[in-house]
Short mmCIF file of C-alpha atoms (C1' of nucleotides) in Angstrom, two decimals:
data_model
loop_
_atom_site.label_atom_id
_atom_site.label_comp_id
_atom_site.label_asym_id
_atom_site.label_seq_id
_atom_site.Cartn_x
_atom_site.Cartn_y
_atom_site.Cartn_z
CA UNK A 1 4.89 29.29 6.64
CA UNK A 2 5.60 32.32 8.99
CA UNK A 3 7.84 34.59 6.85
CA UNK A 4 11.23 33.03 7.46
CA UNK A 5 11.86 30.35 5.07
CA UNK A 6 13.32 27.46 6.66
CA UNK A 7 15.93 25.43 4.92
CA UNK A 8 14.44 22.41 3.02
CA UNK A 9 12.53 21.33 6.34
CA UNK A 10 13.73 17.74 5.37
CA UNK A 11 16.64 17.91 7.57
CA UNK A 12 14.97 19.28 10.34
CA UNK A 13 11.98 17.11 10.92
CA UNK A 14 12.83 13.52 11.82
CA UNK A 15 10.86 13.71 15.04
CA UNK A 16 12.73 16.83 16.65
CA UNK A 17 16.19 15.00 16.39
CA UNK A 18 19.35 16.52 15.49
CA UNK A 19 21.22 16.38 12.24
CA UNK A 20 21.17 13.10 10.53
CA UNK A 21 24.23 13.09 8.65
CA UNK A 22 24.42 9.99 6.31
CA UNK A 23 20.80 9.46 5.80
CA UNK A 24 19.75 8.52 2.27
CA UNK A 25 17.24 11.29 2.28
CA UNK A 26 13.63 10.80 2.95
CA UNK A 27 10.72 12.88 1.67
CA UNK A 28 8.49 14.51 4.35
CA UNK A 29 5.75 12.17 3.23
CA UNK A 30 7.87 9.07 3.79
CA UNK A 31 8.48 10.35 7.28
CA UNK A 32 5.11 11.20 8.14
CA UNK A 33 4.03 7.73 6.84
CA UNK A 34 6.60 6.19 9.31
CA UNK A 35 5.56 8.42 12.17
CA UNK A 36 1.92 7.83 12.01
CA UNK A 37 2.35 4.24 11.04
CA UNK A 38 4.14 4.00 14.10
CA UNK A 39 1.50 5.78 16.37
CA UNK A 40 -1.04 3.38 14.94
CA UNK A 41 0.82 0.42 15.74
CA UNK A 42 1.82 1.52 19.09
CA UNK A 43 -1.70 2.62 19.90
CA UNK A 44 -1.34 6.14 20.26
CA UNK A 45 -3.86 6.61 17.29
CA UNK A 46 -6.53 3.88 18.11
CA UNK A 47 -8.59 2.39 15.43
CA UNK A 48 -11.57 4.53 14.21
CA UNK A 49 -9.88 7.90 15.12
CA UNK A 50 -9.98 10.62 12.56
CA UNK A 51 -6.85 11.76 10.80
CA UNK A 52 -7.61 15.19 9.81
CA UNK A 53 -5.06 16.55 7.19
CA UNK A 54 -4.84 20.09 8.64
CA UNK A 55 -4.52 18.93 12.16
CA UNK A 56 -1.69 16.70 11.25
CA UNK A 57 -0.28 19.33 9.13
CA UNK A 58 -0.09 21.74 11.94
CA UNK A 59 1.19 19.32 14.39
CA UNK A 60 4.20 18.22 12.06
CA UNK A 61 4.61 21.88 10.89
CA UNK A 62 4.31 21.13 7.19
CA UNK A 63 1.64 21.75 4.62
CA UNK A 64 -1.26 19.33 3.79
CA UNK A 65 0.29 17.95 0.60
CA UNK A 66 2.83 15.64 2.33
CA UNK A 67 0.41 14.66 4.84
CA UNK A 68 -2.09 13.65 2.20
CA UNK A 69 0.70 11.60 0.52
CA UNK A 70 1.45 9.84 3.86
CA UNK A 71 -2.10 9.10 4.33
CA UNK A 72 -2.25 7.67 0.70
CA UNK A 73 0.63 5.46 1.56
CA UNK A 74 -1.18 4.17 4.71
CA UNK A 75 -4.52 3.62 2.87
CA UNK A 76 -2.66 1.38 0.42
CA UNK A 77 -1.01 -0.68 3.34
CA UNK A 78 -4.44 -0.94 4.90
CA UNK A 79 -3.68 0.57 8.20
CA UNK A 80 -5.77 3.61 7.39
CA UNK A 81 -9.26 3.61 5.71
CA UNK A 82 -10.32 6.55 3.40
CA UNK A 83 -13.74 7.72 1.81
CA UNK A 84 -13.85 10.75 -0.64
CA UNK A 85 -14.41 13.96 1.19
CA UNK A 86 -14.46 12.25 4.50
CA UNK A 87 -11.67 12.11 7.04
CA UNK A 88 -9.30 9.27 6.78
CA UNK A 89 -9.78 6.91 9.89
CA UNK A 90 -7.39 4.51 11.54
CA UNK A 91 -8.68 1.13 10.11
CA UNK A 92 -11.20 -0.74 12.07
CA UNK A 93 -11.99 -4.33 12.00
CA UNK A 94 -14.99 -6.41 12.60
CA UNK A 95 -14.64 -9.59 14.78
CA UNK A 96 -14.74 -11.53 11.63
CA UNK A 97 -11.96 -9.47 9.82
CA UNK A 98 -9.71 -9.64 12.79
CA UNK A 99 -10.17 -13.48 13.14
CA UNK A 100 -9.38 -13.72 9.31
CA UNK A 101 -6.24 -11.46 9.74
CA UNK A 102 -5.10 -13.71 12.76
CA UNK A 103 -5.66 -16.81 10.79
CA UNK A 104 -3.65 -15.47 7.98
CA UNK A 105 -0.98 -14.41 10.35
CA UNK A 106 -0.84 -17.78 11.82
CA UNK A 107 -0.52 -19.31 8.50
CA UNK A 108 2.32 -16.78 7.36
CA UNK A 109 4.27 -17.09 10.55
CA UNK A 110 4.09 -20.98 10.28
CA UNK A 111 5.31 -20.73 6.68
CA UNK A 112 8.19 -18.53 7.91
CA UNK A 113 8.96 -21.03 10.66
CA UNK A 114 8.99 -23.99 8.22
CA UNK A 115 11.23 -22.18 5.74
CA UNK A 116 13.45 -20.95 8.44
CA UNK A 117 14.07 -24.61 9.63
CA UNK A 118 15.28 -25.32 6.28
CA UNK A 119 17.34 -22.21 5.53
CA UNK A 120 18.59 -20.46 8.71
CA UNK A 121 22.37 -19.63 8.51
CA UNK A 122 24.46 -20.66 11.80
CA UNK A 123 24.70 -16.87 12.71
CA UNK A 124 20.78 -16.31 12.37
CA UNK A 125 20.39 -19.45 14.55
CA UNK A 126 22.80 -18.04 17.08
CA UNK A 127 20.77 -14.99 17.04
CA UNK A 128 17.46 -16.68 17.69
CA UNK A 129 18.99 -18.66 20.32
CA UNK A 130 20.44 -15.63 22.15
CA UNK A 131 17.07 -13.71 21.93
CA UNK A 132 15.37 -16.72 23.20
CA UNK A 133 17.61 -17.05 26.07
CA UNK A 134 16.99 -13.37 26.93
CA UNK A 135 13.36 -14.03 26.73
CA UNK A 136 13.62 -16.70 29.52
CA UNK A 137 15.46 -14.45 31.80
CA UNK A 138 12.70 -11.68 31.34
CA UNK A 139 10.04 -14.19 31.89
CA UNK A 140 11.62 -15.00 35.28
CA UNK A 141 12.02 -11.26 36.04
CA UNK A 142 8.27 -10.96 34.99
CA UNK A 143 8.73 -7.99 32.69
CA UNK A 144 5.67 -7.87 30.31
CA UNK A 145 6.99 -4.63 28.41
CA UNK A 146 10.28 -6.02 27.96
CA UNK A 147 9.06 -9.37 27.08
CA UNK A 148 7.00 -7.62 24.32
CA UNK A 149 9.88 -5.98 22.76
CA UNK A 150 12.32 -9.09 22.79
CA UNK A 151 9.25 -11.37 21.54
CA UNK A 152 8.94 -9.03 18.33
CA UNK A 153 12.73 -9.34 17.75
CA UNK A 154 12.32 -13.34 18.25
CA UNK A 155 9.55 -13.45 15.51
CA UNK A 156 11.44 -10.95 13.34
CA UNK A 157 14.50 -13.20 13.38
CA UNK A 158 12.29 -16.01 12.25
CA UNK A 159 10.63 -13.85 9.56
CA UNK A 160 13.96 -13.02 8.18
CA UNK A 161 15.14 -16.70 8.55
CA UNK A 162 12.73 -17.77 5.99
CA UNK A 163 14.98 -16.16 3.38
CA UNK A 164 12.30 -14.97 1.25
CA UNK A 165 12.04 -11.13 1.29
CA UNK A 166 8.53 -10.86 -0.03
CA UNK A 167 7.05 -13.41 2.46
CA UNK A 168 8.86 -11.77 5.20
CA UNK A 169 7.41 -8.37 4.21
CA UNK A 170 3.89 -9.78 4.08
CA UNK A 171 4.17 -11.13 7.39
CA UNK A 172 5.54 -8.21 8.95
CA UNK A 173 2.84 -6.08 7.42
CA UNK A 174 0.24 -8.65 8.73
CA UNK A 175 1.63 -8.26 12.17
CA UNK A 176 1.50 -4.67 11.87
CA UNK A 177 -1.91 -4.47 10.75
CA UNK A 178 -3.05 -6.52 13.67
CA UNK A 179 -1.11 -4.63 16.10
CA UNK A 180 -3.55 -1.84 16.83
CA UNK A 181 -6.06 -4.54 18.07
CA UNK A 182 -4.10 -6.80 20.15
CA UNK A 183 -2.03 -4.33 22.29
CA UNK A 184 -3.32 -6.12 25.58
CA UNK A 185 -2.39 -9.56 25.01
CA UNK A 186 0.71 -10.01 27.30
CA UNK A 187 -0.56 -8.55 30.43
CA UNK A 188 -0.58 -11.86 32.44
CA UNK A 189 2.57 -13.46 33.73
CA UNK A 190 0.80 -16.85 32.94
CA UNK A 191 0.85 -16.05 29.32
CA UNK A 192 4.29 -15.01 29.27
CA UNK A 193 5.58 -18.40 30.86
CA UNK A 194 3.31 -20.25 28.22
CA UNK A 195 4.30 -18.25 25.52
CA UNK A 196 7.94 -18.81 26.16
CA UNK A 197 7.23 -22.52 26.46
CA UNK A 198 5.80 -22.32 22.89
CA UNK A 199 8.90 -20.75 21.68
CA UNK A 200 11.06 -23.31 23.11
CA UNK A 201 9.24 -26.01 21.08
CA UNK A 202 9.69 -23.64 17.84
CA UNK A 203 13.26 -22.96 18.42
CA UNK A 204 13.96 -26.66 18.90
CA UNK A 205 12.29 -27.60 15.65
CA UNK A 206 14.21 -24.99 13.90
CA UNK A 207 17.53 -26.08 15.32
CA UNK A 208 16.95 -29.55 14.28
CA UNK A 209 15.96 -28.55 10.69
CA UNK A 210 12.61 -29.89 10.99
CA UNK A 211 10.50 -27.87 8.85
CA UNK A 212 7.01 -29.45 9.57
CA UNK A 213 7.62 -29.55 13.25
CA UNK A 214 8.49 -25.74 13.09
CA UNK A 215 5.65 -24.83 11.20
CA UNK A 216 3.44 -27.00 13.30
CA UNK A 217 4.92 -25.58 16.60
CA UNK A 218 4.50 -21.94 15.19
CA UNK A 219 0.86 -22.50 14.06
CA UNK A 220 0.17 -23.62 17.48
CA UNK A 221 1.80 -20.75 19.09
CA UNK A 222 0.10 -18.00 17.16
CA UNK A 223 -3.22 -19.77 17.51
CA UNK A 224 -2.79 -19.73 21.43
CA UNK A 225 -2.01 -15.93 21.12
CA UNK A 226 -5.08 -15.51 19.19
CA UNK A 227 -7.04 -17.55 21.86
CA UNK A 228 -5.50 -15.44 24.73
CA UNK A 229 -6.79 -12.24 22.85
CA UNK A 230 -10.15 -13.45 22.01
CA UNK A 231 -10.68 -14.52 25.67
CA UNK A 232 -9.47 -11.09 26.89
CA UNK A 233 -11.61 -9.43 24.49
CA UNK A 234 -14.83 -11.44 24.96
CA UNK A 235 -14.72 -10.81 28.51
CA UNK B 1 -7.12 24.05 -17.23
CA UNK B 2 -7.60 25.99 -20.27
CA UNK B 3 -9.91 28.60 -19.30
CA UNK B 4 -13.43 26.80 -19.12
CA UNK B 5 -14.10 25.14 -15.98
CA UNK B 6 -15.14 21.69 -16.83
CA UNK B 7 -17.71 20.32 -14.09
CA UNK B 8 -16.12 18.25 -11.59
CA UNK B 9 -13.98 16.29 -13.97
CA UNK B 10 -14.74 13.39 -11.72
CA UNK B 11 -17.66 12.49 -13.92
CA UNK B 12 -16.18 12.64 -17.15
CA UNK B 13 -13.03 10.67 -16.64
CA UNK B 14 -13.28 6.96 -16.07
CA UNK B 15 -11.56 6.17 -19.14
CA UNK B 16 -13.77 8.15 -21.63
CA UNK B 17 -16.79 6.25 -20.95
CA UNK B 18 -20.00 7.79 -20.61
CA UNK B 19 -22.17 8.75 -17.65
CA UNK B 20 -21.95 6.53 -14.74
CA UNK B 21 -25.17 7.06 -12.60
CA UNK B 22 -25.05 5.12 -9.57
CA UNK B 23 -21.18 5.03 -8.78
CA UNK B 24 -20.17 5.51 -5.46
CA UNK B 25 -17.94 8.42 -6.35
CA UNK B 26 -14.41 7.98 -6.85
CA UNK B 27 -11.55 10.61 -6.57
CA UNK B 28 -9.20 10.99 -9.64
CA UNK B 29 -6.47 9.55 -7.66
CA UNK B 30 -8.41 6.31 -7.07
CA UNK B 31 -9.31 6.08 -10.74
CA UNK B 32 -5.70 6.85 -11.88
CA UNK B 33 -4.48 4.13 -9.44
CA UNK B 34 -6.88 1.62 -10.84
CA UNK B 35 -5.82 2.55 -14.62
CA UNK B 36 -2.30 2.57 -13.91
CA UNK B 37 -2.28 -0.64 -12.07
CA UNK B 38 -4.14 -2.32 -14.74
CA UNK B 39 -1.73 -1.04 -17.30
CA UNK B 40 1.12 -2.43 -15.39
CA UNK B 41 -0.53 -5.72 -14.65
CA UNK B 42 -1.64 -6.10 -18.24
CA UNK B 43 1.85 -5.19 -19.24
CA UNK B 44 1.25 -2.08 -21.17
CA UNK B 45 3.69 -0.38 -18.58
CA UNK B 46 6.57 -3.03 -18.29
CA UNK B 47 8.79 -3.21 -15.33
CA UNK B 48 11.39 -0.50 -15.17
CA UNK B 49 9.46 2.05 -17.23
CA UNK B 50 9.52 5.52 -15.73
CA UNK B 51 6.30 6.66 -14.56
CA UNK B 52 6.65 10.71 -15.12
CA UNK B 53 4.07 12.84 -13.21
CA UNK B 54 3.50 15.48 -15.68
CA UNK B 55 3.32 12.97 -18.68
CA UNK B 56 0.47 11.13 -16.86
CA UNK B 57 -1.08 14.16 -15.78
CA UNK B 58 -1.18 15.25 -19.36
CA UNK B 59 -2.16 11.86 -20.73
CA UNK B 60 -5.24 11.79 -18.11
CA UNK B 61 -5.73 15.96 -18.37
CA UNK B 62 -5.54 16.22 -14.83
CA UNK B 63 -3.04 18.11 -12.71
CA UNK B 64 -0.03 16.37 -11.01
CA UNK B 65 -1.57 16.39 -7.46
CA UNK B 66 -4.06 13.37 -8.19
CA UNK B 67 -1.26 11.72 -10.19
CA UNK B 68 1.06 11.76 -7.51
CA UNK B 69 -1.35 10.48 -4.92
CA UNK B 70 -2.15 7.52 -7.25
CA UNK B 71 1.55 6.70 -7.67
CA UNK B 72 1.89 6.78 -3.68
CA UNK B 73 -1.09 4.45 -3.62
CA UNK B 74 0.78 2.01 -6.02
CA UNK B 75 4.21 2.44 -4.29
CA UNK B 76 2.62 0.97 -1.07
CA UNK B 77 1.09 -1.68 -2.96
CA UNK B 78 4.61 -2.63 -4.26
CA UNK B 79 3.84 -2.30 -8.05
CA UNK B 80 5.86 0.75 -8.16
CA UNK B 81 9.16 1.99 -6.92
CA UNK B 82 10.02 5.36 -5.80
CA UNK B 83 12.96 7.20 -4.76
CA UNK B 84 13.36 10.79 -3.88
CA UNK B 85 13.54 13.22 -6.56
CA UNK B 86 13.75 10.45 -9.08
CA UNK B 87 10.80 9.36 -11.37
CA UNK B 88 8.86 6.46 -10.04
CA UNK B 89 9.35 3.39 -12.03
CA UNK B 90 7.28 0.36 -12.39
CA UNK B 91 8.53 -2.25 -10.16
CA UNK B 92 11.40 -4.51 -11.28
CA UNK B 93 12.37 -7.82 -9.55
CA UNK B 94 15.57 -9.72 -9.52
CA UNK B 95 15.32 -13.50 -10.23
CA UNK B 96 15.59 -14.03 -6.52
CA UNK B 97 12.75 -11.95 -5.47
CA UNK B 98 10.58 -13.26 -8.44
CA UNK B 99 11.25 -16.76 -7.17
CA UNK B 100 10.07 -15.59 -3.64
CA UNK B 101 7.10 -14.16 -4.94
CA UNK B 102 6.30 -17.24 -6.68
CA UNK B 103 7.02 -19.07 -3.53
CA UNK B 104 4.88 -16.97 -1.66
CA UNK B 105 1.97 -17.08 -4.14
CA UNK B 106 2.28 -20.95 -4.11
CA UNK B 107 1.87 -21.10 -0.49
CA UNK B 108 -0.83 -18.55 -0.46
CA UNK B 109 -3.04 -20.24 -3.01
CA UNK B 110 -2.44 -23.41 -1.43
CA UNK B 111 -3.76 -21.90 1.75
CA UNK B 112 -6.88 -20.57 -0.10
CA UNK B 113 -7.41 -24.19 -1.65
CA UNK B 114 -7.38 -25.86 1.69
CA UNK B 115 -9.59 -23.61 3.39
CA UNK B 116 -11.99 -23.44 0.10
CA UNK B 117 -12.37 -27.21 0.53
CA UNK B 118 -13.62 -26.78 4.03
CA UNK B 119 -15.71 -23.73 3.59
CA UNK B 120 -16.90 -23.18 0.07
CA UNK B 121 -20.89 -23.06 0.00
CA UNK B 122 -22.62 -25.04 -2.56
CA UNK B 123 -23.16 -22.15 -4.88
CA UNK B 124 -19.61 -21.36 -4.95
CA UNK B 125 -18.90 -25.01 -5.59
CA UNK B 126 -21.12 -24.96 -8.49
CA UNK B 127 -19.44 -21.71 -10.03
CA UNK B 128 -16.03 -23.31 -9.47
CA UNK B 129 -17.49 -26.30 -11.64
CA UNK B 130 -18.94 -24.08 -14.15
CA UNK B 131 -15.70 -22.26 -15.01
CA UNK B 132 -13.84 -25.44 -14.65
CA UNK B 133 -16.08 -27.01 -17.39
CA UNK B 134 -15.85 -24.01 -19.52
CA UNK B 135 -12.02 -24.04 -19.28
CA UNK B 136 -12.15 -27.74 -20.67
CA UNK B 137 -14.03 -26.40 -23.79
CA UNK B 138 -11.57 -23.68 -24.17
CA UNK B 139 -8.60 -26.01 -24.09
CA UNK B 140 -10.17 -28.24 -26.78
CA UNK B 141 -10.68 -25.15 -28.87
CA UNK B 142 -6.95 -24.14 -28.20
CA UNK B 143 -7.70 -20.44 -27.11
CA UNK B 144 -4.73 -19.26 -24.93
CA UNK B 145 -6.18 -15.73 -24.51
CA UNK B 146 -9.58 -17.00 -23.37
CA UNK B 147 -7.93 -19.63 -21.25
CA UNK B 148 -5.95 -17.02 -19.52
CA UNK B 149 -9.16 -15.12 -18.57
CA UNK B 150 -11.09 -18.16 -17.32
CA UNK B 151 -8.13 -19.17 -15.45
CA UNK B 152 -8.12 -16.08 -13.59
CA UNK B 153 -11.72 -16.64 -12.59
CA UNK B 154 -11.06 -19.90 -11.76
CA UNK B 155 -8.46 -19.15 -9.22
CA UNK B 156 -10.57 -16.09 -8.04
CA UNK B 157 -13.39 -18.38 -7.16
CA UNK B 158 -11.00 -20.46 -4.93
CA UNK B 159 -9.56 -17.26 -3.34
CA UNK B 160 -13.01 -16.10 -2.52
CA UNK B 161 -13.88 -19.74 -1.32
CA UNK B 162 -11.47 -19.49 1.56
CA UNK B 163 -13.95 -17.15 3.32
CA UNK B 164 -11.10 -15.04 4.62
CA UNK B 165 -11.05 -11.57 3.19
CA UNK B 166 -7.59 -10.81 4.23
CA UNK B 167 -5.93 -13.96 2.93
CA UNK B 168 -7.83 -13.46 -0.24
CA UNK B 169 -6.93 -9.93 -0.59
CA UNK B 170 -3.20 -10.85 0.05
CA UNK B 171 -3.39 -13.50 -2.66
CA UNK B 172 -4.96 -11.26 -5.08
CA UNK B 173 -2.24 -8.89 -4.52
CA UNK B 174 0.62 -11.16 -4.84
CA UNK B 175 -0.86 -12.30 -8.00
CA UNK B 176 -1.00 -8.83 -9.38
CA UNK B 177 2.51 -8.35 -8.19
CA UNK B 178 3.83 -11.25 -10.15
CA UNK B 179 1.72 -10.67 -13.13
CA UNK B 180 3.78 -8.15 -14.95
CA UNK B 181 6.80 -10.61 -15.10
CA UNK B 182 4.83 -13.78 -16.06
CA UNK B 183 2.85 -12.73 -19.06
CA UNK B 184 4.07 -15.22 -21.43
CA UNK B 185 3.36 -18.35 -19.80
CA UNK B 186 0.32 -19.69 -21.37
CA UNK B 187 1.56 -19.62 -24.88
CA UNK B 188 1.97 -23.23 -25.54
CA UNK B 189 -1.12 -25.54 -25.86
CA UNK B 190 0.83 -28.35 -24.03
CA UNK B 191 0.77 -26.12 -20.92
CA UNK B 192 -2.85 -25.53 -21.32
CA UNK B 193 -3.72 -29.24 -21.26
CA UNK B 194 -1.56 -29.72 -18.32
CA UNK B 195 -2.75 -26.90 -16.57
CA UNK B 196 -6.41 -27.87 -16.93
CA UNK B 197 -5.34 -31.43 -15.60
CA UNK B 198 -3.84 -30.00 -12.53
CA UNK B 199 -7.07 -28.10 -12.07
CA UNK B 200 -8.98 -31.32 -12.13
CA UNK B 201 -7.20 -32.35 -9.14
CA UNK B 202 -7.97 -29.46 -7.45
CA UNK B 203 -11.58 -29.33 -8.05
CA UNK B 204 -11.91 -32.76 -7.12
CA UNK B 205 -10.38 -32.32 -3.65
CA UNK B 206 -12.62 -29.30 -3.08
CA UNK B 207 -15.68 -30.82 -3.88
CA UNK B 208 -14.66 -33.92 -1.63
CA UNK B 209 -13.80 -31.54 1.20
CA UNK B 210 -10.28 -32.63 1.32
CA UNK B 211 -8.39 -29.71 2.68
CA UNK B 212 -4.87 -31.20 2.39
CA UNK B 213 -5.35 -32.72 -0.81
CA UNK B 214 -6.57 -29.49 -2.35
CA UNK B 215 -3.69 -27.72 -0.78
CA UNK B 216 -1.32 -30.10 -2.03
CA UNK B 217 -2.67 -30.03 -5.50
CA UNK B 218 -2.83 -26.34 -5.70
CA UNK B 219 0.84 -26.11 -4.49
CA UNK B 220 1.75 -28.59 -7.23
CA UNK B 221 0.01 -26.50 -9.67
CA UNK B 222 1.54 -23.26 -8.91
CA UNK B 223 4.81 -24.79 -8.61
CA UNK B 224 4.41 -26.03 -12.39
CA UNK B 225 3.27 -22.88 -13.37
CA UNK B 226 6.56 -21.22 -12.06
CA UNK B 227 8.34 -24.05 -13.46
CA UNK B 228 7.07 -23.42 -16.99
CA UNK B 229 7.67 -19.71 -16.57
CA UNK B 230 11.18 -20.29 -15.25
CA UNK B 231 11.96 -22.56 -18.32
CA UNK B 232 10.53 -19.92 -20.70
CA UNK B 233 12.51 -17.13 -19.12
CA UNK B 234 15.62 -19.40 -18.55
CA UNK B 235 15.94 -20.02 -22.58
"C1'" DG C 1 -41.50 17.18 21.32
"C1'" DC C 2 -39.97 15.57 16.84
"C1'" DC C 3 -38.66 15.62 12.31
"C1'" DC C 4 -37.25 17.89 8.18
"C1'" DG C 5 -35.05 21.29 5.50
"C1'" DC C 6 -31.74 24.53 4.83
"C1'" DA C 7 -27.52 27.09 5.26
"C1'" DA C 8 -22.94 27.95 7.28
"C1'" DA C 9 -18.73 26.02 8.80
"C1'" DC C 10 -15.39 22.69 8.01
"C1'" DT C 11 -12.78 19.15 5.40
"C1'" DT C 12 -11.17 17.12 1.47
"C1'" DG C 13 -10.13 17.22 -3.68
"C1'" DC C 14 -7.62 19.29 -7.32
"C1'" DA C 15 -4.93 22.86 -9.53
"C1'" DT C 16 -1.07 25.77 -9.78
"C1'" DA C 17 3.07 28.23 -8.18
"C1'" DC C 18 7.40 27.88 -6.35
"C1'" DA C 19 11.69 25.49 -4.36
"C1'" DA C 20 15.06 21.97 -4.37
"C1'" DA C 21 17.28 18.17 -6.03
"C1'" DA C 22 18.98 15.24 -10.02
"C1'" DT C 23 20.10 14.62 -14.75
"C1'" DG C 24 22.42 15.66 -19.03
"C1'" DG C 25 25.36 18.37 -21.92
"C1'" DC C 26 29.05 21.27 -22.48
"C1'" DA C 27 33.38 23.30 -21.86
"C1'" DT C 28 37.73 22.85 -20.02
"C1'" DA C 29 41.73 20.78 -18.05
"C1'" DC C 30 44.90 17.04 -18.19
"C1'" DG D 1 40.97 11.41 -26.11
"C1'" DT D 2 39.36 11.14 -21.61
"C1'" DA D 3 37.74 12.79 -17.42
"C1'" DT D 4 35.90 16.36 -14.51
"C1'" DG D 5 33.44 19.92 -13.07
"C1'" DC D 6 29.92 23.53 -13.80
"C1'" DC D 7 25.57 25.07 -15.34
"C1'" DA D 8 21.01 24.69 -17.93
"C1'" DT D 9 17.26 21.75 -18.12
"C1'" DT D 10 14.01 18.72 -16.37
"C1'" DT D 11 11.53 16.54 -12.74
"C1'" DT D 12 10.19 15.79 -8.21
"C1'" DG D 13 8.77 18.01 -3.39
"C1'" DT D 14 6.18 21.25 -0.84
"C1'" DA D 15 3.00 24.92 -0.03
"C1'" DT D 16 -1.08 27.46 -1.07
"C1'" DG D 17 -5.58 28.81 -3.11
"C1'" DC D 18 -9.95 27.80 -4.64
"C1'" DA D 19 -13.83 24.52 -5.58
"C1'" DA D 20 -16.74 20.73 -4.20
"C1'" DG D 21 -18.74 17.67 -0.99
"C1'" DT D 22 -19.79 16.67 3.85
"C1'" DT D 23 -21.40 17.46 8.35
"C1'" DT D 24 -23.74 20.23 11.73
"C1'" DG D 25 -26.72 22.94 13.93
"C1'" DC D 26 -30.40 26.01 13.63
"C1'" DG D 27 -35.21 27.21 12.49
"C1'" DG D 28 -39.65 26.29 11.13
"C1'" DG D 29 -43.38 23.09 10.46
"C1'" DC D 30 -45.87 19.30 12.18
#
DNA sequence: GCCCGCAAACTTGCATACAAAATGGCATAC
DNA sequence: GTATGCCATTTTGTATGCAAGTTTGCGGGC
């Protein structure tokens, strides 16, 4: 790119980090996809913003080719929209689409919870209780950011607990797809407490092995998250 | 490619067809994705087969670039697996993965049916009845191929009837993802008749606006499809 | 002042060239 | 005869050049 040919470039990328010894090897495109997807989900790249190939290429010091491939990957996953000869943009969503995604997420998470109640192993249950306990402490401490992190763990444990890789993947992807639009939902301490109370019902149902109750509790939980978000957005 | 520069190449592709006047314009990559995805779903490209870039490029008379982009699109959708520096292959699945996908499809279709019972418009309902009637005639005639086509229409109408674009898309993609593995399920006339009888219960529940009954009937239907497939595959 | 048309600049789409890694075959050592 | 390591071949990964399409802004006309 500037005279000196740097070795492989695959080793050095990885977000400016150091050497990564036993990594299975990833293409530039794969890493770019992760990086950009992360930026979108975290909100650094908000919906509607243009993803110009040359700009991204310069930022990551690669050519347009892997950038283009990364964008194609993101397009297929739904996080990015692309139209021919126009810059790809971070996916937007109408209110109706967002409501649809929330509804789908509610049902997917509900399914996961139901299966988790029937299938989680003892270690998985222990892990769920552990994170649930940690969440309780965070609620008392009133730390929304930390709550957000642990909350994601909580839900992820339940996704994995359904013991259905495909369903787990669908749910994770749906959550990621909604994330860019719902980044402000846990701002109030009131919601934190309420969220945790809802978790309590879910955990109990799972521990008791009551699939329907777990599914119902999760459905109510996600529904209330959606309501909180809709209220927030509405005014 | 061979001296004479052919105009745009975007117009002429499209599967050897003629001029396509009012088409919104699609990139080569997008068309290749459709073509390859179709070949995978239809079984022309069975699971495990390698998708060599140069070979595909030659077959479609394009360069490797759009082929690669098409493959990336397919990778993200799950129809194709790729590992660095290895040919991409049509996605395979273990028995466990396949079972998981069937389970997910069962739940997704069940959700669609439930919502459809509550939300389908009168024209949509009429369309469903129309296809259902056509299916009955095909069962009597004993035409598995035609049954397969109409059966897809039948289910697609219900997907659309849930009035949730995202859920519809998830369900369609899941069905496509399973298709390469379940292409031999409607070989017996007995299954045709049974399948149609199950449809009957679904249609009635939807027409009556009974969401739970519709969901349950659909769940039973997909479950029986899966059983038939598992039996077929098992021996 | 506003609208329309045109052209320049910019961005993406595709092709091609080259680099790097994996595969397969062959020779060699045991 | 088998295993192992090396080299040629093949295939993917990345960079770059050029063509085509879109956007934008300017100038002229109304």
